[in-house]
mmCIF file of C-alpha atoms and ligand atoms in Angstrom:
data_model
loop_
_atom_site.group_PDB
_atom_site.id
_atom_site.type_symbol
_atom_site.label_atom_id
_atom_site.label_comp_id
_atom_site.label_asym_id
_atom_site.label_seq_id
_atom_site.Cartn_x
_atom_site.Cartn_y
_atom_site.Cartn_z
ATOM 1 C CA UNK A 1 0.000 0.000 0.000
ATOM 2 C CA UNK A 2 1.234 3.478 -0.805
ATOM 3 C CA UNK A 3 1.164 5.341 2.465
ATOM 4 C CA UNK A 4 0.116 8.869 1.731
ATOM 5 C CA UNK A 5 0.466 9.862 5.348
ATOM 6 C CA UNK A 6 4.124 8.928 5.311
ATOM 7 C CA UNK A 7 4.725 10.805 2.087
ATOM 8 C CA UNK A 8 3.276 14.076 3.303
ATOM 9 C CA UNK A 9 5.322 16.448 5.431
ATOM 10 C CA UNK A 10 3.542 15.917 8.716
ATOM 11 C CA UNK A 11 4.497 18.518 11.247
ATOM 12 C CA UNK A 12 2.869 17.984 14.561
ATOM 13 C CA UNK A 13 0.778 20.908 15.619
ATOM 14 C CA UNK A 14 -0.434 21.729 19.081
ATOM 15 C CA UNK A 15 -3.928 20.445 19.614
ATOM 16 C CA UNK A 16 -6.863 22.749 19.816
ATOM 17 C CA UNK A 17 -8.241 22.085 23.250
ATOM 18 C CA UNK A 18 -11.540 20.270 22.936
ATOM 19 C CA UNK A 19 -12.328 21.266 26.485
ATOM 20 C CA UNK A 20 -10.603 23.221 29.202
ATOM 21 C CA UNK A 21 -9.476 20.138 31.085
ATOM 22 C CA UNK A 22 -7.559 18.556 28.254
ATOM 23 C CA UNK A 23 -4.429 20.590 28.921
ATOM 24 C CA UNK A 24 -4.326 20.376 32.648
ATOM 25 C CA UNK A 25 -1.585 17.763 32.653
ATOM 26 C CA UNK A 26 0.683 20.151 30.805
ATOM 27 C CA UNK A 27 2.314 17.568 28.578
ATOM 28 C CA UNK A 28 2.661 17.957 24.850
ATOM 29 C CA UNK A 29 0.110 15.969 22.944
ATOM 30 C CA UNK A 30 0.176 14.990 19.315
ATOM 31 C CA UNK A 31 -1.205 12.315 17.107
ATOM 32 C CA UNK A 32 1.233 9.505 17.625
ATOM 33 C CA UNK A 33 1.325 6.998 20.395
ATOM 34 C CA UNK A 34 4.825 7.584 21.647
ATOM 35 C CA UNK A 35 3.015 7.656 24.957
ATOM 36 C CA UNK A 36 0.871 4.567 25.561
ATOM 37 C CA UNK A 37 -2.049 5.854 27.588
ATOM 38 C CA UNK A 38 -5.193 3.806 28.027
ATOM 39 C CA UNK A 39 -8.258 5.705 26.814
ATOM 40 C CA UNK A 40 -6.246 7.805 24.366
ATOM 41 C CA UNK A 41 -5.750 6.979 20.694
ATOM 42 C CA UNK A 42 -4.225 8.785 17.724
ATOM 43 C CA UNK A 43 -6.001 9.304 14.424
ATOM 44 C CA UNK A 44 -4.286 10.691 11.346
ATOM 45 C CA UNK A 45 -6.497 11.791 8.472
ATOM 46 C CA UNK A 46 -5.204 13.000 5.120
ATOM 47 C CA UNK A 47 -7.144 14.040 2.061
ATOM 48 C CA UNK A 48 -5.102 14.511 -1.110
ATOM 49 C CA UNK A 49 -7.080 14.826 -4.316
ATOM 50 C CA UNK A 50 -9.440 11.865 -4.416
ATOM 51 C CA UNK A 51 -7.485 9.853 -1.880
ATOM 52 C CA UNK A 52 -8.529 9.814 1.745
ATOM 53 C CA UNK A 53 -6.315 8.045 4.240
ATOM 54 C CA UNK A 54 -7.207 7.303 7.830
ATOM 55 C CA UNK A 55 -4.751 5.799 10.261
ATOM 56 C CA UNK A 56 -5.657 4.774 13.783
ATOM 57 C CA UNK A 57 -3.084 3.942 16.461
ATOM 58 C CA UNK A 58 -4.660 2.740 19.676
ATOM 59 C CA UNK A 59 -3.799 0.843 22.814
ATOM 60 C CA UNK A 60 -5.543 -2.523 22.514
ATOM 61 C CA UNK A 61 -7.196 -1.758 25.860
ATOM 62 C CA UNK A 62 -9.388 0.891 24.206
ATOM 63 C CA UNK A 63 -10.709 -1.528 21.588
ATOM 64 C CA UNK A 64 -10.734 -4.870 23.412
ATOM 65 C CA UNK A 65 -10.802 -4.131 27.117
ATOM 66 C CA UNK A 66 -7.572 -6.087 27.625
ATOM 67 C CA UNK A 67 -4.037 -6.287 26.254
ATOM 68 C CA UNK A 68 -2.887 -9.813 27.042
ATOM 69 C CA UNK A 69 -2.691 -12.518 24.377
ATOM 70 C CA UNK A 70 -6.189 -13.870 23.791
ATOM 71 C CA UNK A 71 -6.006 -17.460 24.990
ATOM 72 C CA UNK A 72 -9.541 -18.009 26.290
ATOM 73 C CA UNK A 73 -12.429 -18.488 23.857
ATOM 74 C CA UNK A 74 -14.062 -15.433 25.347
ATOM 75 C CA UNK A 75 -11.045 -13.219 24.663
ATOM 76 C CA UNK A 76 -10.608 -14.667 21.176
ATOM 77 C CA UNK A 77 -14.222 -13.807 20.413
ATOM 78 C CA UNK A 78 -13.601 -10.227 21.549
ATOM 79 C CA UNK A 79 -10.559 -9.954 19.274
ATOM 80 C CA UNK A 80 -12.545 -11.354 16.339
ATOM 81 C CA UNK A 81 -15.416 -8.939 17.000
ATOM 82 C CA UNK A 82 -13.078 -5.929 17.149
ATOM 83 C CA UNK A 83 -11.394 -7.009 13.917
ATOM 84 C CA UNK A 84 -14.764 -7.284 12.198
ATOM 85 C CA UNK A 85 -15.649 -3.767 13.329
ATOM 86 C CA UNK A 86 -12.292 -2.385 12.209
ATOM 87 C CA UNK A 87 -12.761 -4.039 8.824
ATOM 88 C CA UNK A 88 -15.959 -1.980 8.321
ATOM 89 C CA UNK A 89 -14.506 1.545 8.574
ATOM 90 C CA UNK A 90 -17.473 3.140 6.783
ATOM 91 C CA UNK A 91 -19.567 2.229 9.811
ATOM 92 C CA UNK A 92 -17.004 3.669 12.241
ATOM 93 C CA UNK A 93 -16.100 6.916 10.479
ATOM 94 C CA UNK A 94 -19.424 7.948 8.875
ATOM 95 C CA UNK A 95 -18.100 9.618 5.749
ATOM 96 C CA UNK A 96 -20.696 11.831 4.032
ATOM 97 C CA UNK A 97 -22.513 9.792 1.399
ATOM 98 C CA UNK A 98 -22.225 12.667 -1.089
ATOM 99 C CA UNK A 99 -18.425 12.291 -1.096
ATOM 100 C CA UNK A 100 -18.848 8.800 -2.607
ATOM 101 C CA UNK A 101 -15.873 7.279 -0.822
ATOM 102 C CA UNK A 102 -15.094 3.629 -1.462
ATOM 103 C CA UNK A 103 -12.655 1.662 0.638
ATOM 104 C CA UNK A 104 -9.694 0.748 -1.550
ATOM 105 C CA UNK A 105 -7.303 -0.868 0.905
ATOM 106 C CA UNK A 106 -7.056 -1.581 4.576
ATOM 107 C CA UNK A 107 -4.428 -3.023 6.864
ATOM 108 C CA UNK A 108 -4.797 -4.038 10.509
ATOM 109 C CA UNK A 109 -1.795 -4.732 12.704
ATOM 110 C CA UNK A 110 -1.440 -5.996 16.246
ATOM 111 C CA UNK A 111 0.546 -8.596 18.087
ATOM 112 C CA UNK A 112 -2.835 -9.817 19.358
ATOM 113 C CA UNK A 113 -4.051 -10.732 15.874
ATOM 114 C CA UNK A 114 -2.752 -14.291 15.845
ATOM 115 C CA UNK A 115 0.116 -16.235 14.410
ATOM 116 C CA UNK A 116 0.717 -14.106 11.304
ATOM 117 C CA UNK A 117 0.348 -10.918 13.265
ATOM 118 C CA UNK A 118 2.707 -8.081 12.667
ATOM 119 C CA UNK A 119 3.156 -5.990 15.796
ATOM 120 C CA UNK A 120 2.634 -2.256 15.627
ATOM 121 C CA UNK A 121 5.490 0.123 16.261
ATOM 122 C CA UNK A 122 3.999 1.223 19.539
ATOM 123 C CA UNK A 123 3.969 -1.914 21.627
ATOM 124 C CA UNK A 124 5.626 -1.782 25.019
ATOM 125 C CA UNK A 125 6.352 -4.639 27.418
ATOM 126 C CA UNK A 126 3.120 -5.724 29.055
ATOM 127 C CA UNK A 127 1.054 -3.576 26.688
ATOM 128 C CA UNK A 128 -0.399 -4.125 23.235
ATOM 129 C CA UNK A 129 -1.549 -1.785 20.547
ATOM 130 C CA UNK A 130 -3.698 -2.030 17.454
ATOM 131 C CA UNK A 131 -3.099 -0.062 14.312
ATOM 132 C CA UNK A 132 -5.498 0.280 11.403
ATOM 133 C CA UNK A 133 -4.769 1.955 8.102
ATOM 134 C CA UNK A 134 -7.434 2.703 5.502
ATOM 135 C CA UNK A 135 -7.310 4.181 2.055
ATOM 136 C CA UNK A 136 -10.485 5.388 0.351
ATOM 137 C CA UNK A 137 -11.080 6.686 -3.145
ATOM 138 C CA UNK A 138 -13.614 9.517 -3.012
ATOM 139 C CA UNK A 139 -15.351 10.431 -6.275
ATOM 140 C CA UNK A 140 -16.513 13.799 -4.892
ATOM 141 C CA UNK A 141 -13.906 14.808 -2.301
ATOM 142 C CA UNK A 142 -15.209 18.411 -2.196
ATOM 143 C CA UNK A 143 -18.254 17.000 -0.383
ATOM 144 C CA UNK A 144 -16.030 15.672 2.367
ATOM 145 C CA UNK A 145 -16.690 18.412 4.878
ATOM 146 C CA UNK A 146 -16.932 16.400 8.084
ATOM 147 C CA UNK A 147 -15.998 13.111 9.604
ATOM 148 C CA UNK A 148 -18.316 11.973 12.377
ATOM 149 C CA UNK A 149 -16.629 9.769 14.950
ATOM 150 C CA UNK A 150 -19.640 9.195 17.203
ATOM 151 C CA UNK A 151 -20.044 5.669 15.933
ATOM 152 C CA UNK A 152 -16.371 4.944 16.587
ATOM 153 C CA UNK A 153 -16.659 6.122 20.201
ATOM 154 C CA UNK A 154 -19.906 4.169 20.569
ATOM 155 C CA UNK A 155 -18.347 0.996 19.191
ATOM 156 C CA UNK A 156 -15.250 1.277 21.372
ATOM 157 C CA UNK A 157 -16.328 2.877 24.656
ATOM 158 C CA UNK A 158 -12.844 2.313 26.078
ATOM 159 C CA UNK A 159 -11.721 5.203 23.867
ATOM 160 C CA UNK A 160 -12.088 8.459 25.776
ATOM 161 C CA UNK A 161 -9.999 10.773 23.634
ATOM 162 C CA UNK A 162 -8.801 10.820 20.043
ATOM 163 C CA UNK A 163 -5.851 13.021 19.182
ATOM 164 C CA UNK A 164 -6.471 13.845 15.533
ATOM 165 C CA UNK A 165 -4.063 15.261 12.997
ATOM 166 C CA UNK A 166 -5.906 16.274 9.845
ATOM 167 C CA UNK A 167 -4.350 17.299 6.563
ATOM 168 C CA UNK A 168 -6.986 18.587 4.169
ATOM 169 C CA UNK A 169 -7.665 21.245 1.560
ATOM 170 C CA UNK A 170 -7.492 24.000 4.195
ATOM 171 C CA UNK A 171 -4.181 22.868 5.638
ATOM 172 C CA UNK A 172 -3.224 20.943 8.716
ATOM 173 C CA UNK A 173 -4.928 21.015 12.057
ATOM 174 C CA UNK A 174 -4.688 19.149 15.322
ATOM 175 C CA UNK A 175 -7.894 18.476 17.205
ATOM 176 C CA UNK A 176 -8.811 16.420 20.212
ATOM 177 C CA UNK A 177 -12.127 14.607 19.914
ATOM 178 C CA UNK A 178 -14.151 12.879 22.615
ATOM 179 C CA UNK A 179 -17.539 11.141 22.792
ATOM 180 C CA UNK A 180 -19.178 14.518 23.490
ATOM 181 C CA UNK A 181 -17.263 16.289 20.697
ATOM 182 C CA UNK A 182 -16.971 13.720 17.942
ATOM 183 C CA UNK A 183 -17.216 15.693 14.708
ATOM 184 C CA UNK A 184 -14.137 16.505 12.683
ATOM 185 C CA UNK A 185 -14.435 19.382 10.204
ATOM 186 C CA UNK A 186 -12.195 19.426 7.141
HETATM 187 ZN ZN1 ZN B 201 -1.525 -0.747 27.762
#
Protein backbone atom coordinates (compact mmCIF):
# COMPACT_ATOMS: atom_id res chain seq x y z
CA UNK A 1 0.00 0.00 0.00
CA UNK A 2 1.23 3.48 -0.80
CA UNK A 3 1.16 5.34 2.46
CA UNK A 4 0.12 8.87 1.73
CA UNK A 5 0.47 9.86 5.35
CA UNK A 6 4.12 8.93 5.31
CA UNK A 7 4.73 10.80 2.09
CA UNK A 8 3.28 14.08 3.30
CA UNK A 9 5.32 16.45 5.43
CA UNK A 10 3.54 15.92 8.72
CA UNK A 11 4.50 18.52 11.25
CA UNK A 12 2.87 17.98 14.56
CA UNK A 13 0.78 20.91 15.62
CA UNK A 14 -0.43 21.73 19.08
CA UNK A 15 -3.93 20.45 19.61
CA UNK A 16 -6.86 22.75 19.82
CA UNK A 17 -8.24 22.09 23.25
CA UNK A 18 -11.54 20.27 22.94
CA UNK A 19 -12.33 21.27 26.49
CA UNK A 20 -10.60 23.22 29.20
CA UNK A 21 -9.48 20.14 31.08
CA UNK A 22 -7.56 18.56 28.25
CA UNK A 23 -4.43 20.59 28.92
CA UNK A 24 -4.33 20.38 32.65
CA UNK A 25 -1.59 17.76 32.65
CA UNK A 26 0.68 20.15 30.81
CA UNK A 27 2.31 17.57 28.58
CA UNK A 28 2.66 17.96 24.85
CA UNK A 29 0.11 15.97 22.94
CA UNK A 30 0.18 14.99 19.32
CA UNK A 31 -1.20 12.32 17.11
CA UNK A 32 1.23 9.51 17.62
CA UNK A 33 1.32 7.00 20.40
CA UNK A 34 4.83 7.58 21.65
CA UNK A 35 3.01 7.66 24.96
CA UNK A 36 0.87 4.57 25.56
CA UNK A 37 -2.05 5.85 27.59
CA UNK A 38 -5.19 3.81 28.03
CA UNK A 39 -8.26 5.70 26.81
CA UNK A 40 -6.25 7.81 24.37
CA UNK A 41 -5.75 6.98 20.69
CA UNK A 42 -4.23 8.79 17.72
CA UNK A 43 -6.00 9.30 14.42
CA UNK A 44 -4.29 10.69 11.35
CA UNK A 45 -6.50 11.79 8.47
CA UNK A 46 -5.20 13.00 5.12
CA UNK A 47 -7.14 14.04 2.06
CA UNK A 48 -5.10 14.51 -1.11
CA UNK A 49 -7.08 14.83 -4.32
CA UNK A 50 -9.44 11.87 -4.42
CA UNK A 51 -7.48 9.85 -1.88
CA UNK A 52 -8.53 9.81 1.75
CA UNK A 53 -6.32 8.04 4.24
CA UNK A 54 -7.21 7.30 7.83
CA UNK A 55 -4.75 5.80 10.26
CA UNK A 56 -5.66 4.77 13.78
CA UNK A 57 -3.08 3.94 16.46
CA UNK A 58 -4.66 2.74 19.68
CA UNK A 59 -3.80 0.84 22.81
CA UNK A 60 -5.54 -2.52 22.51
CA UNK A 61 -7.20 -1.76 25.86
CA UNK A 62 -9.39 0.89 24.21
CA UNK A 63 -10.71 -1.53 21.59
CA UNK A 64 -10.73 -4.87 23.41
CA UNK A 65 -10.80 -4.13 27.12
CA UNK A 66 -7.57 -6.09 27.63
CA UNK A 67 -4.04 -6.29 26.25
CA UNK A 68 -2.89 -9.81 27.04
CA UNK A 69 -2.69 -12.52 24.38
CA UNK A 70 -6.19 -13.87 23.79
CA UNK A 71 -6.01 -17.46 24.99
CA UNK A 72 -9.54 -18.01 26.29
CA UNK A 73 -12.43 -18.49 23.86
CA UNK A 74 -14.06 -15.43 25.35
CA UNK A 75 -11.04 -13.22 24.66
CA UNK A 76 -10.61 -14.67 21.18
CA UNK A 77 -14.22 -13.81 20.41
CA UNK A 78 -13.60 -10.23 21.55
CA UNK A 79 -10.56 -9.95 19.27
CA UNK A 80 -12.55 -11.35 16.34
CA UNK A 81 -15.42 -8.94 17.00
CA UNK A 82 -13.08 -5.93 17.15
CA UNK A 83 -11.39 -7.01 13.92
CA UNK A 84 -14.76 -7.28 12.20
CA UNK A 85 -15.65 -3.77 13.33
CA UNK A 86 -12.29 -2.39 12.21
CA UNK A 87 -12.76 -4.04 8.82
CA UNK A 88 -15.96 -1.98 8.32
CA UNK A 89 -14.51 1.54 8.57
CA UNK A 90 -17.47 3.14 6.78
CA UNK A 91 -19.57 2.23 9.81
CA UNK A 92 -17.00 3.67 12.24
CA UNK A 93 -16.10 6.92 10.48
CA UNK A 94 -19.42 7.95 8.88
CA UNK A 95 -18.10 9.62 5.75
CA UNK A 96 -20.70 11.83 4.03
CA UNK A 97 -22.51 9.79 1.40
CA UNK A 98 -22.23 12.67 -1.09
CA UNK A 99 -18.43 12.29 -1.10
CA UNK A 100 -18.85 8.80 -2.61
CA UNK A 101 -15.87 7.28 -0.82
CA UNK A 102 -15.09 3.63 -1.46
CA UNK A 103 -12.65 1.66 0.64
CA UNK A 104 -9.69 0.75 -1.55
CA UNK A 105 -7.30 -0.87 0.91
CA UNK A 106 -7.06 -1.58 4.58
CA UNK A 107 -4.43 -3.02 6.86
CA UNK A 108 -4.80 -4.04 10.51
CA UNK A 109 -1.80 -4.73 12.70
CA UNK A 110 -1.44 -6.00 16.25
CA UNK A 111 0.55 -8.60 18.09
CA UNK A 112 -2.83 -9.82 19.36
CA UNK A 113 -4.05 -10.73 15.87
CA UNK A 114 -2.75 -14.29 15.85
CA UNK A 115 0.12 -16.24 14.41
CA UNK A 116 0.72 -14.11 11.30
CA UNK A 117 0.35 -10.92 13.27
CA UNK A 118 2.71 -8.08 12.67
CA UNK A 119 3.16 -5.99 15.80
CA UNK A 120 2.63 -2.26 15.63
CA UNK A 121 5.49 0.12 16.26
CA UNK A 122 4.00 1.22 19.54
CA UNK A 123 3.97 -1.91 21.63
CA UNK A 124 5.63 -1.78 25.02
CA UNK A 125 6.35 -4.64 27.42
CA UNK A 126 3.12 -5.72 29.05
CA UNK A 127 1.05 -3.58 26.69
CA UNK A 128 -0.40 -4.12 23.24
CA UNK A 129 -1.55 -1.79 20.55
CA UNK A 130 -3.70 -2.03 17.45
CA UNK A 131 -3.10 -0.06 14.31
CA UNK A 132 -5.50 0.28 11.40
CA UNK A 133 -4.77 1.96 8.10
CA UNK A 134 -7.43 2.70 5.50
CA UNK A 135 -7.31 4.18 2.06
CA UNK A 136 -10.49 5.39 0.35
CA UNK A 137 -11.08 6.69 -3.15
CA UNK A 138 -13.61 9.52 -3.01
CA UNK A 139 -15.35 10.43 -6.27
CA UNK A 140 -16.51 13.80 -4.89
CA UNK A 141 -13.91 14.81 -2.30
CA UNK A 142 -15.21 18.41 -2.20
CA UNK A 143 -18.25 17.00 -0.38
CA UNK A 144 -16.03 15.67 2.37
CA UNK A 145 -16.69 18.41 4.88
CA UNK A 146 -16.93 16.40 8.08
CA UNK A 147 -16.00 13.11 9.60
CA UNK A 148 -18.32 11.97 12.38
CA UNK A 149 -16.63 9.77 14.95
CA UNK A 150 -19.64 9.20 17.20
CA UNK A 151 -20.04 5.67 15.93
CA UNK A 152 -16.37 4.94 16.59
CA UNK A 153 -16.66 6.12 20.20
CA UNK A 154 -19.91 4.17 20.57
CA UNK A 155 -18.35 1.00 19.19
CA UNK A 156 -15.25 1.28 21.37
CA UNK A 157 -16.33 2.88 24.66
CA UNK A 158 -12.84 2.31 26.08
CA UNK A 159 -11.72 5.20 23.87
CA UNK A 160 -12.09 8.46 25.78
CA UNK A 161 -10.00 10.77 23.63
CA UNK A 162 -8.80 10.82 20.04
CA UNK A 163 -5.85 13.02 19.18
CA UNK A 164 -6.47 13.85 15.53
CA UNK A 165 -4.06 15.26 13.00
CA UNK A 166 -5.91 16.27 9.84
CA UNK A 167 -4.35 17.30 6.56
CA UNK A 168 -6.99 18.59 4.17
CA UNK A 169 -7.66 21.24 1.56
CA UNK A 170 -7.49 24.00 4.19
CA UNK A 171 -4.18 22.87 5.64
CA UNK A 172 -3.22 20.94 8.72
CA UNK A 173 -4.93 21.01 12.06
CA UNK A 174 -4.69 19.15 15.32
CA UNK A 175 -7.89 18.48 17.20
CA UNK A 176 -8.81 16.42 20.21
CA UNK A 177 -12.13 14.61 19.91
CA UNK A 178 -14.15 12.88 22.61
CA UNK A 179 -17.54 11.14 22.79
CA UNK A 180 -19.18 14.52 23.49
CA UNK A 181 -17.26 16.29 20.70
CA UNK A 182 -16.97 13.72 17.94
CA UNK A 183 -17.22 15.69 14.71
CA UNK A 184 -14.14 16.50 12.68
CA UNK A 185 -14.44 19.38 10.20
CA UNK A 186 -12.20 19.43 7.14
ZN1 LIG B 1 -1.53 -0.75 27.76
